[in-house]
Amino acid sequence: MGIVISLDEREKKSGASLDNLLALIRPDLERTNQLIIQRMGSDVTTIPEVANHLISAGGKRLRPMLVLATAGMCGYKGDGHLKFAAGIEFMHTATLLHDDVVDESDMRRGKIAARMLWGNETCVLVGDFLLGHAFKMMVEPGNLPCLTVVSSAAAVIAEGEIMQLNAAKDTQTTEDAYMEVIRRKTAELFAAAAEVGVILSGRPKADIAAARSYGMNLGVAFQLIDDALDYGGSSAKLGKNVGDDFREGKITLPVVLAFRRGTESEREFWRRTLEKAEIKDGDVEIACGLMKKHKALDDTIERASHYAAIARDAMEIFPPSPSKSALLEVLDFCIERVH
Amino acid sequence: MGIVISLDEREKKSGASLDNLLALIRPDLERTNQLIIQRMGSDVTTIPEVANHLISAGGKRLRPMLVLATAGMCGYKGDGHLKFAAGIEFMHTATLLHDDVVDESDMRRGKIAARMLWGNETCVLVGDFLLGHAFKMMVEPGNLPCLTVVSSAAAVIAEGEIMQLNAAKDTQTTEDAYMEVIRRKTAELFAAAAEVGVILSGRPKADIAAARSYGMNLGVAFQLIDDALDYGGSSAKLGKNVGDDFREGKITLPVVLAFRRGTESEREFWRRTLEKAEIKDGDVEIACGLMKKHKALDDTIERASHYAAIARDAMEIFPPSPSKSALLEVLDFCIERVH
């Protein structure tokens, strides 16, 4: 399994990319990948099969990259960052496996969802296995403050998932309530990843707080752009994956905005399709049309840019360095992939 | 929520009990219970509801008791043992929640299974929340060797569960294969609980190994007695919970023994009921009859006594103390509850 970075056409056209970041951390990322493969091994053969299905399925390894890049920026010399990079990817993979069960998804990262191939039971248990091994691996560097960060993140992520489940299919969700969910469910792990690299390097509190703020706001921006992409992004072009969130009845920021800005009959459309899950042919196109009419996607991207700007300012206390520049470029990459 | 120790009639008649152990650790157990209640709190109200359903449902708190008693036996003076006691109970509760989803159980500890009340999704996520908080809490005492033990246990338990799932409904399972499953899935957490109390106290390797051996063999004995009780125990009396494992098609040691010792037509009975899940009225009675005919329950109890004896010998290197005596009495209690 090599380093898998899938850049689709849209991404290639944009100016910002992950290339500079990758060039800086490539040896560490390769060692992280080796660690991932080694630690997902088990004499219970189902485990590497399922884990490999997800881990090699073309994730961008964004979270491990944050650990490696922030450690690199701070001049970290040990190899504890590899354990945290691999451990955080395991935590992420575990939540994907459990999410598939919770969402009853058929697809994940463009492949058949693991639960369709191995069943819900196996996905729950392989997720637990990965979580257990994540902690086992992250205990090894012997850094207690880092362990506090990642274990707190594990609890917060689960809370975010439950909040999302409770608010599921509720078109009345406010923007604030939605932001609270994605901060916990998505951004918290980005924050932990960025923070850990700096803590490992023995940096002062202000630097740790800066990295956390960068990770948190990048995570929020990343999720909002994902939400916009699910309805075709700024061009609202209907690509192959457009409408997945819609068909699953997920309330995301574009929906929150379109619902609030909509007429009563438009709100009835959102209630029918998302709350009652009565979706007819052509409804995805209508949904995208309403998004366009109310500038819901443009404004979701606008909101994402706002959080990216906060992340950028948080980073300013670090002196100039190639790692810092590469981390700032991740923010542009994150936003530009939508155009 | 008080300290819940449910002693049923059978248990009261036996000589050994948990009373001496309880008397020694009562203040610590009360503080552990307070910690459990405090840490399962969340502003996401579903979480304490679901967690409380299980945690207050009459578990014996055996695992926390092992942490507290081994720490007490070694003269531990801090309060890190409370965090590990509560954390290990959270780990146990998380596996119960995930097990319910995996087993598709309707009942758990004599109550309606949480998944029937809140759904599979919530059970998966509340389990994850408890696991996250377990680690967060166990990081707090700052003891890395203890963290290695509990995080390794988390990974091993998940492996055991997956092994069990893969071997499910296979009447050809050998006793060795079954033992391997219960060592990982049940006994590993007993071992970790006993070990942690000794590690916290700064005791030498030999003492840690002794406590681990005690916990591991107690855990195995405990599970085997549970297996025997599910078919009515040594008296093979048909109580209210008899036959749960049978109806769920679980392969346990009594089945392994009865199947191997059975005639071909008896084996066909086990294949029909457990592998094909074709269960008719009167089949539970037939199963209990076959257990009796082949002394499958008596010999399961015999095997359990063998492991309890190993646990007893492991403890002998500790000097006499009330805590040691109480821990040895747990072994008798574990076996005698079957009679």
XYZ file of C-alpha atoms in Angstrom:
678
model
C 0.000 0.000 0.000
C 1.583 3.258 -1.102
C 0.746 6.774 -0.090
C -2.662 7.338 -1.572
C -3.462 10.904 -2.541
C -6.370 11.093 -4.912
C -6.465 14.431 -6.679
C -9.500 14.642 -8.885
C -9.759 16.923 -11.895
C -11.200 19.813 -9.928
C -8.346 19.708 -7.467
C -5.668 19.642 -10.147
C -6.950 22.849 -11.691
C -6.570 24.840 -8.485
C -3.399 26.684 -7.533
C -2.983 25.320 -4.008
C -2.177 21.656 -3.482
C -0.872 19.257 -0.892
C 2.326 18.736 -2.933
C 4.575 21.030 -0.878
C 3.349 19.482 2.341
C 3.847 15.997 0.946
C 7.381 16.786 -0.204
C 8.293 17.882 3.331
C 6.856 14.898 5.178
C 7.152 12.093 2.630
C 9.685 9.924 4.536
C 7.639 10.245 7.750
C 4.390 9.528 5.927
C 5.909 6.391 4.428
C 6.999 5.228 7.882
C 3.508 6.003 9.179
C 1.985 3.876 6.425
C 4.304 1.007 7.332
C 3.239 1.315 10.946
C -0.432 1.318 9.932
C -0.017 -1.883 7.924
C 1.996 -3.548 10.692
C -0.434 -2.657 13.477
C -3.601 -3.664 11.700
C -2.241 -7.194 11.430
C -3.906 -9.925 13.477
C -4.106 -13.696 13.432
C -7.853 -13.102 13.195
C -7.767 -12.619 9.425
C -11.052 -10.708 9.152
C -9.401 -7.758 10.897
C -6.700 -6.841 8.353
C -9.184 -7.559 5.540
C -11.766 -5.079 6.810
C -9.237 -2.505 7.999
C -7.381 -2.654 4.702
C -10.613 -2.194 2.760
C -11.019 1.207 4.418
C -7.477 2.321 5.072
C -6.303 1.694 1.522
C -9.493 3.095 -0.013
C -7.972 6.408 -0.949
C -8.302 8.541 2.139
C -6.084 11.590 1.917
C -4.313 10.827 5.222
C -4.964 14.475 6.096
C -4.999 13.875 9.862
C -1.673 11.987 9.981
C -0.203 14.666 7.713
C -1.159 17.338 10.262
C 0.637 15.463 13.041
C 3.764 15.041 10.933
C 3.773 18.590 9.585
C 3.248 20.362 12.918
C 5.934 18.160 14.517
C 8.224 18.979 11.577
C 7.503 22.696 11.879
C 8.541 22.560 15.561
C 11.748 20.643 14.823
C 10.644 17.451 16.613
C 13.426 14.847 16.580
C 11.914 11.630 17.985
C 9.605 9.106 16.347
C 6.591 9.391 18.658
C 4.835 11.478 16.008
C 4.610 8.396 13.771
C 2.658 6.542 16.477
C 0.255 9.444 16.900
C -0.114 9.868 13.131
C -0.976 6.168 12.716
C -3.092 6.113 15.911
C -5.167 9.104 14.824
C -5.733 7.507 11.400
C -6.918 4.353 13.244
C -9.287 6.464 15.353
C -10.608 8.069 12.174
C -11.044 4.694 10.469
C -12.851 3.321 13.525
C -15.344 6.182 13.398
C -15.892 5.579 9.660
C -16.651 1.901 10.341
C -19.059 2.775 13.142
C -20.602 5.570 11.048
C -21.389 3.126 8.263
C -23.339 1.012 10.733
C -25.071 4.082 12.170
C -25.890 5.627 8.777
C -26.735 2.297 7.162
C -24.573 3.494 4.251
C -24.087 1.334 1.168
C -21.015 3.209 -0.070
C -17.949 4.797 1.533
C -15.089 6.628 -0.205
C -16.403 5.424 -3.563
C -16.250 1.751 -2.545
C -18.920 -0.582 -1.229
C -19.251 0.096 2.498
C -17.518 -2.478 4.699
C -20.803 -3.302 6.434
C -22.278 -4.499 3.113
C -19.372 -6.938 2.697
C -18.755 -8.132 6.265
C -21.925 -7.182 8.155
C -22.641 -4.669 10.895
C -21.265 -6.929 13.652
C -17.798 -7.158 12.126
C -17.678 -3.413 11.433
C -18.530 -2.594 15.050
C -15.886 -4.986 16.353
C -13.113 -4.114 13.888
C -13.755 -0.462 14.786
C -13.261 -1.394 18.451
C -10.090 -3.293 17.560
C -8.674 -0.245 15.749
C -9.590 2.046 18.671
C -7.889 -0.321 21.116
C -4.771 -0.528 18.957
C -4.790 3.240 18.420
C -4.520 3.781 22.166
C -2.011 0.989 22.617
C 0.218 2.575 19.975
C -0.214 6.116 21.295
C 0.707 5.058 24.849
C 4.113 3.895 23.561
C 5.807 7.317 23.179
C 5.042 7.884 26.880
C 3.675 11.413 26.475
C 0.786 11.950 28.901
C -0.338 15.412 27.694
C -0.698 13.990 24.169
C -2.685 11.058 25.554
C -5.020 13.464 27.314
C -5.626 15.246 24.010
C -6.392 12.122 21.964
C -8.515 10.394 24.624
C -10.558 13.575 25.147
C -10.990 13.790 21.393
C -12.328 10.208 21.306
C -15.015 11.107 23.852
C -15.913 14.400 22.141
C -16.208 12.757 18.707
C -18.673 10.167 20.027
C -20.680 12.956 21.652
C -20.773 14.827 18.345
C -21.996 11.701 16.546
C -24.790 11.232 19.076
C -25.785 14.911 18.794
C -25.948 14.468 15.034
C -28.058 11.337 15.403
C -30.463 13.147 17.735
C -30.748 16.099 15.332
C -30.951 13.844 12.265
C -33.592 14.687 9.706
C -34.616 17.831 11.617
C -34.908 20.630 9.052
C -35.322 23.155 11.899
C -31.667 22.658 12.929
C -29.982 26.039 13.413
C -26.614 26.924 11.950
C -25.230 27.129 15.490
C -26.461 23.644 16.390
C -24.990 22.263 13.171
C -21.651 23.973 13.797
C -21.540 22.423 17.274
C -21.988 18.968 15.753
C -19.223 19.327 13.166
C -16.825 20.904 15.637
C -17.120 17.776 17.771
C -17.576 15.097 15.164
C -15.041 16.273 12.542
C -12.936 19.226 13.659
C -11.935 17.891 17.089
C -9.723 15.192 15.551
C -8.076 17.709 13.182
C -7.408 19.881 16.252
C -5.958 16.949 18.196
C -3.745 15.980 15.240
C -2.306 19.490 14.868
C -1.897 19.894 18.637
C -0.090 16.614 19.245
C 2.776 17.463 16.878
C 3.453 20.651 18.838
C 3.076 19.092 22.308
C 5.531 16.321 21.390
C 8.070 19.014 20.500
C 7.862 20.459 24.010
C 6.555 23.832 22.824
C 4.894 26.380 25.160
C 1.136 26.664 25.732
C 0.646 29.516 23.256
C 2.055 27.403 20.422
C -0.115 24.432 21.399
C -3.216 26.651 21.484
C -2.303 28.090 18.065
C -1.965 24.629 16.520
C -5.244 23.544 18.087
C -7.022 26.597 16.707
C -5.526 25.948 13.260
C -6.651 22.307 13.318
C -10.113 23.064 14.670
C -10.885 25.761 12.113
C -9.346 23.795 9.252
C -11.558 20.856 10.280
C -14.678 23.012 10.244
C -13.776 24.537 6.863
C -13.000 21.070 5.488
C -16.400 19.728 6.555
C -18.307 22.731 5.184
C -16.582 22.386 1.810
C -17.438 18.679 1.837
C -21.061 19.647 2.492
C -21.023 22.066 -0.452
C -19.326 19.515 -2.726
C -22.100 17.061 -2.001
C -24.453 19.406 -3.884
C -21.952 20.021 -6.685
C -19.873 22.809 -5.116
C -19.863 26.376 -6.395
C -20.547 25.307 -9.966
C -23.421 23.098 -8.758
C -22.411 20.639 -11.465
C -24.074 17.264 -11.071
C -21.183 14.851 -10.690
C -21.299 11.175 -9.804
C -21.347 11.675 -6.040
C -23.710 14.613 -5.925
C -26.710 14.138 -3.694
C -25.389 11.439 -1.348
C -26.094 13.543 1.745
C -29.490 14.472 0.280
C -30.491 10.861 -0.312
C -29.390 9.951 3.233
C -31.525 12.777 4.668
C -28.504 14.527 6.169
C -29.012 18.044 7.408
C -25.894 20.002 6.431
C -25.217 23.740 6.305
C -26.368 24.156 2.669
C -29.718 22.631 3.686
C -29.959 24.779 6.816
C -29.455 27.915 4.700
C -31.738 26.870 1.823
C -34.499 25.852 4.243
C -34.378 29.107 6.213
C -34.233 31.245 3.079
C -36.928 29.234 1.308
C -40.630 29.846 0.690
C -43.159 27.748 2.602
C -43.599 25.390 -0.369
C -39.826 24.996 -0.636
C -39.656 24.158 3.063
C -42.331 21.562 2.442
C -40.024 20.077 -0.250
C -37.159 19.777 2.271
C -39.456 18.270 4.890
C -40.807 15.698 2.426
C -37.409 14.687 1.067
C -35.218 14.868 4.185
C -37.566 14.284 7.132
C -39.994 11.863 5.490
C -37.397 10.430 3.090
C -39.899 10.514 0.212
C -37.542 11.137 -2.681
C -38.727 11.072 -6.287
C -36.847 11.208 -9.585
C -35.617 14.722 -10.216
C -35.600 15.732 -6.543
C -31.787 15.937 -6.405
C -31.936 18.416 -9.320
C -34.638 20.439 -7.542
C -32.532 20.471 -4.363
C -29.512 21.750 -6.309
C -31.701 24.372 -7.969
C -32.942 25.640 -4.620
C -29.356 25.776 -3.352
C -28.462 27.940 -6.345
C -31.525 30.170 -6.017
C -30.716 30.963 -2.379
C -26.919 31.070 -2.785
C -26.754 28.345 -0.146
C -23.597 26.796 -1.587
C -21.824 30.097 -2.203
C -22.529 31.138 1.352
C -21.478 27.778 2.777
C -18.154 28.276 0.977
C -18.078 31.848 2.311
C -18.528 30.521 5.842
C -15.764 27.943 5.243
C -13.440 30.756 4.100
C -14.206 32.596 7.337
C -12.995 29.628 9.419
C -9.966 29.130 7.150
C -9.059 32.782 7.795
C -9.196 32.175 11.573
C -6.937 29.148 11.131
C -4.504 31.261 9.099
C -4.295 33.971 11.763
C -3.819 31.400 14.515
C -0.690 30.174 12.695
C 0.870 33.626 12.427
C 2.714 33.373 15.752
C 4.970 30.694 14.265
C 8.089 32.021 12.524
C 8.276 31.570 8.734
C 9.295 28.072 7.619
C 8.574 25.717 4.734
C 6.334 23.625 7.059
C 4.327 26.657 8.113
C 3.847 27.714 4.471
C 2.768 24.190 3.550
C 0.252 24.124 6.424
C -1.177 27.463 5.280
C -1.430 26.101 1.743
C -3.599 23.247 3.114
C -6.192 25.927 3.975
C -6.222 27.209 0.389
C -6.318 23.680 -0.955
C -9.256 22.890 1.286
C -11.278 25.863 -0.011
C -10.149 25.793 -3.644
C -11.087 22.161 -4.207
C -14.700 23.354 -4.350
C -14.195 25.521 -7.452
C -27.491 4.746 42.252
C -26.130 2.686 45.117
C -23.750 -0.224 45.081
C -25.680 -2.933 43.357
C -24.856 -6.463 44.410
C -27.552 -8.861 43.410
C -27.261 -12.078 45.343
C -29.886 -14.498 44.226
C -31.157 -17.373 46.344
C -28.592 -19.829 45.063
C -25.762 -17.486 45.958
C -27.047 -16.855 49.470
C -27.040 -20.543 50.288
C -23.365 -20.993 49.496
C -20.611 -20.540 52.038
C -18.398 -18.161 50.117
C -19.623 -14.671 49.302
C -18.384 -11.275 48.218
C -19.260 -9.821 51.652
C -15.726 -9.842 53.073
C -14.354 -8.251 49.927
C -17.115 -5.643 49.961
C -16.490 -4.803 53.602
C -12.822 -4.104 52.808
C -13.350 -1.912 49.777
C -16.754 -0.315 50.469
C -15.541 3.325 50.776
C -13.481 2.998 47.590
C -16.336 1.318 45.757
C -18.680 4.133 46.735
C -16.172 6.693 45.434
C -15.855 4.663 42.232
C -19.627 4.707 41.814
C -19.659 8.481 42.261
C -16.954 8.792 39.623
C -18.935 6.571 37.258
C -22.062 8.710 37.637
C -20.084 11.925 37.261
C -18.186 10.820 34.160
C -21.132 9.410 32.278
C -22.752 12.854 32.411
C -23.070 14.789 29.156
C -25.121 17.684 27.848
C -26.207 15.195 25.198
C -28.917 13.675 27.377
C -29.187 10.370 25.518
C -25.746 9.412 26.822
C -26.437 9.293 30.587
C -29.833 7.687 29.871
C -28.365 4.782 27.923
C -25.274 4.417 30.116
C -27.368 4.471 33.268
C -29.698 1.797 31.872
C -26.754 -0.591 31.746
C -24.522 0.578 34.538
C -27.298 0.581 37.135
C -28.820 -2.655 35.851
C -27.346 -4.797 38.576
C -23.883 -5.681 37.379
C -21.783 -7.032 40.210
C -18.993 -4.477 39.633
C -16.615 -7.436 39.796
C -13.944 -5.818 37.625
C -13.764 -2.547 39.592
C -13.713 -4.622 42.783
C -10.606 -6.440 41.532
C -8.796 -3.156 40.907
C -9.694 -1.843 44.344
C -8.924 -5.078 46.195
C -5.527 -5.722 44.589
C -4.543 -2.074 45.164
C -5.721 -2.440 48.787
C -3.787 -5.692 49.213
C -0.607 -3.903 48.076
C -1.159 -0.930 50.390
C -1.735 1.582 47.576
C -2.245 5.084 49.005
C -3.259 7.310 46.045
C -6.613 7.591 44.278
C -5.579 6.517 40.769
C -7.165 3.116 41.439
C -10.611 4.762 41.456
C -10.039 6.064 37.918
C -8.978 2.630 36.699
C -11.873 0.931 38.508
C -14.378 3.291 36.876
C -12.555 3.230 33.530
C -12.521 -0.564 33.384
C -16.260 -0.660 34.216
C -16.810 1.801 31.343
C -14.797 -0.464 29.021
C -16.909 -3.415 30.145
C -20.164 -1.479 29.631
C -19.020 -0.374 26.170
C -18.423 -3.996 25.164
C -21.881 -4.953 26.492
C -23.490 -2.212 24.387
C -21.582 -3.288 21.286
C -22.286 -6.952 22.040
C -26.014 -6.291 22.101
C -25.758 -4.859 18.608
C -23.587 -7.754 17.442
C -25.739 -10.467 19.055
C -29.022 -8.756 18.191
C -30.012 -9.488 21.795
C -33.434 -8.496 23.117
C -32.465 -8.781 26.785
C -29.386 -7.953 28.867
C -28.897 -8.478 32.605
C -32.622 -9.242 32.952
C -33.666 -5.927 31.386
C -34.684 -5.042 27.847
C -31.478 -4.582 25.850
C -30.526 -0.938 25.282
C -30.601 -1.458 21.514
C -34.334 -2.303 21.701
C -35.009 1.004 23.472
C -32.609 3.402 21.719
C -31.614 1.603 18.525
C -28.371 0.081 17.300
C -26.928 3.440 16.252
C -27.147 4.955 19.712
C -25.698 1.835 21.342
C -22.679 1.858 19.037
C -22.040 5.546 19.699
C -22.675 5.517 23.463
C -20.262 2.558 23.627
C -17.684 4.704 21.807
C -18.366 7.580 24.185
C -17.770 5.327 27.203
C -14.555 3.945 25.665
C -13.297 7.466 25.004
C -14.112 8.578 28.528
C -12.595 5.413 29.971
C -9.246 6.289 28.386
C -9.544 9.952 29.257
C -10.115 9.016 32.915
C -7.351 6.388 32.983
C -4.805 8.825 31.517
C -5.336 11.114 34.524
C -3.326 9.158 37.139
C -0.333 9.464 34.790
C 0.736 5.815 35.005
C 2.021 4.640 31.614
C 2.499 0.929 32.448
C -1.154 0.778 33.552
C -2.216 2.518 30.328
C -0.305 -0.073 28.327
C -2.209 -2.832 30.141
C -5.695 -1.382 29.617
C -5.148 -0.296 26.010
C -3.734 -3.715 25.108
C -6.747 -5.280 26.794
C -9.097 -3.159 24.664
C -7.479 -4.464 21.485
C -7.412 -8.088 22.697
C -11.079 -8.002 23.749
C -12.173 -6.809 20.297
C -10.062 -9.578 18.732
C -11.759 -12.133 20.977
C -15.192 -10.850 19.974
C -14.325 -11.132 16.286
C -12.950 -14.661 16.813
C -16.221 -15.563 18.503
C -18.232 -14.064 15.653
C -16.204 -16.047 13.098
C -16.674 -19.280 15.066
C -20.339 -18.548 15.815
C -22.771 -21.406 15.358
C -19.970 -23.841 14.534
C -20.632 -27.006 16.523
C -17.208 -28.351 15.488
C -15.475 -25.741 17.683
C -12.808 -27.401 19.827
C -12.435 -26.793 23.537
C -9.071 -25.130 22.837
C -10.555 -22.741 20.299
C -13.355 -21.875 22.709
C -10.894 -21.280 25.552
C -8.914 -18.929 23.327
C -12.051 -16.876 22.680
C -13.042 -16.531 26.341
C -9.487 -15.754 27.434
C -9.507 -12.777 25.090
C -13.108 -11.682 25.264
C -13.772 -12.109 29.008
C -10.689 -13.017 31.032
C -8.340 -10.377 29.601
C -10.257 -7.559 31.310
C -10.301 -9.439 34.639
C -6.537 -9.855 34.248
C -6.048 -6.166 33.455
C -8.191 -5.165 36.451
C -6.205 -7.319 38.882
C -2.870 -6.270 37.364
C -3.511 -2.520 37.439
C -4.035 -2.443 41.217
C -0.604 -4.015 41.721
C 1.213 -1.892 39.121
C -0.164 1.304 40.683
C 1.327 0.200 43.991
C 4.806 0.033 42.452
C 5.190 -3.698 43.092
C 7.834 -5.859 41.352
C 7.242 -7.867 38.174
C 6.593 -11.155 39.967
C 3.692 -9.626 41.907
C 2.232 -8.082 38.751
C 2.464 -11.437 36.955
C 0.788 -13.157 39.905
C -2.119 -10.715 39.913
C -2.480 -11.071 36.136
C -2.559 -14.859 36.427
C -5.156 -14.636 39.209
C -7.366 -12.301 37.141
C -6.993 -14.277 33.932
C -7.880 -17.630 35.520
C -10.678 -16.147 37.613
C -12.089 -14.641 34.406
C -11.994 -18.002 32.634
C -13.602 -19.778 35.602
C -16.244 -17.050 35.841
C -17.180 -17.409 32.162
C -17.323 -21.219 32.329
C -19.621 -21.096 35.347
C -21.802 -18.581 33.494
C -21.928 -21.028 30.597
C -22.999 -23.852 32.927
C -25.602 -21.642 34.665
C -27.164 -20.906 31.320
C -28.203 -24.575 31.192
C -29.299 -24.605 34.834
C -25.953 -25.290 36.510
C -25.146 -28.526 38.330
C -28.751 -29.137 39.301
C -29.848 -28.480 35.704
C -32.954 -26.834 37.165
C -34.916 -24.909 34.572
C -34.936 -21.339 35.908
C -36.154 -18.230 34.199
C -32.920 -17.473 32.349
C -32.073 -21.016 31.349
C -31.498 -21.495 27.648
C -30.624 -17.934 26.604
C -27.302 -19.023 25.088
C -29.066 -21.992 23.462
C -31.734 -19.828 21.852
C -29.036 -17.439 20.562
C -27.115 -20.349 19.034
C -24.051 -19.694 21.171
C -21.401 -22.373 21.220
C -20.172 -22.614 24.819
C -18.121 -25.272 26.607
C -21.158 -27.337 27.730
C -22.209 -27.573 24.075
C -18.684 -28.423 22.911
C -18.580 -31.306 25.418
C -22.139 -32.566 24.794
C -21.638 -32.436 21.020
C -18.350 -34.340 21.115
C -19.673 -36.954 23.547
C -22.985 -37.298 21.720
C -24.334 -39.890 19.299
C -24.747 -38.977 15.645
C -28.444 -38.231 16.103
C -27.646 -36.038 19.111
C -25.086 -34.164 17.036
C -27.785 -33.661 14.431
C -29.938 -32.119 17.193
C -27.178 -29.610 18.033
C -26.624 -28.798 14.372
C -30.332 -28.212 13.778
C -30.854 -26.042 16.869
C -27.581 -24.096 17.011
C -26.299 -23.953 13.427
C -29.629 -23.805 11.603
C -31.446 -22.046 14.475
C -34.488 -24.316 14.033
C -35.716 -24.465 17.609
C -38.989 -26.145 18.533
C -40.950 -26.268 21.809
C -39.231 -28.636 24.217
C -35.787 -28.287 22.620
C -34.347 -26.426 25.628
C -35.426 -29.379 27.816
C -33.847 -31.845 25.400
C -30.617 -29.798 25.409
C -30.528 -29.821 29.222
C -31.204 -33.566 29.192
C -28.282 -34.190 26.841
C -26.046 -32.049 29.052
C -27.021 -34.220 32.016
C -26.592 -37.487 30.127
C -23.020 -36.582 29.112
C -22.087 -34.810 32.353
C -21.347 -31.735 30.226
C -22.288 -29.309 32.985
C -20.497 -31.184 35.762
C -17.359 -31.281 33.648
C -17.637 -27.619 32.671
C -17.741 -26.854 36.408
C -14.813 -29.224 36.885
C -12.835 -27.315 34.268
C -13.751 -24.029 35.954
C -12.468 -25.399 39.269
C -9.196 -26.274 37.551
C -8.694 -22.625 36.482
C -9.786 -21.362 39.903
C -7.092 -23.590 41.438
C -4.450 -22.020 39.167
C -5.636 -18.572 40.220
C -5.383 -19.615 43.884
C -1.811 -20.834 43.500
C -0.803 -17.692 41.628
C -1.887 -15.644 44.676
C 0.189 -17.669 47.139
C 3.295 -15.473 46.767
C 1.442 -12.621 48.488
C 1.738 -12.598 52.290
C -1.444 -13.318 54.278
C -3.806 -10.345 54.569
C -7.556 -9.741 54.761
C -7.508 -8.525 51.134
C -5.743 -11.660 49.945
C -8.242 -13.875 51.794
C -11.136 -11.929 50.320
C -9.707 -12.292 46.794
C -9.327 -16.047 47.322
C -12.924 -16.186 48.539
C -13.994 -14.625 45.211
C -12.763 -17.831 43.555
C -14.942 -19.983 45.810
C -17.885 -17.649 45.340
C -17.443 -17.847 41.584
C -17.592 -21.663 41.600
C -20.151 -22.148 44.368
C -22.777 -19.908 42.782
C -23.416 -22.773 40.365
C -24.620 -25.173 43.059
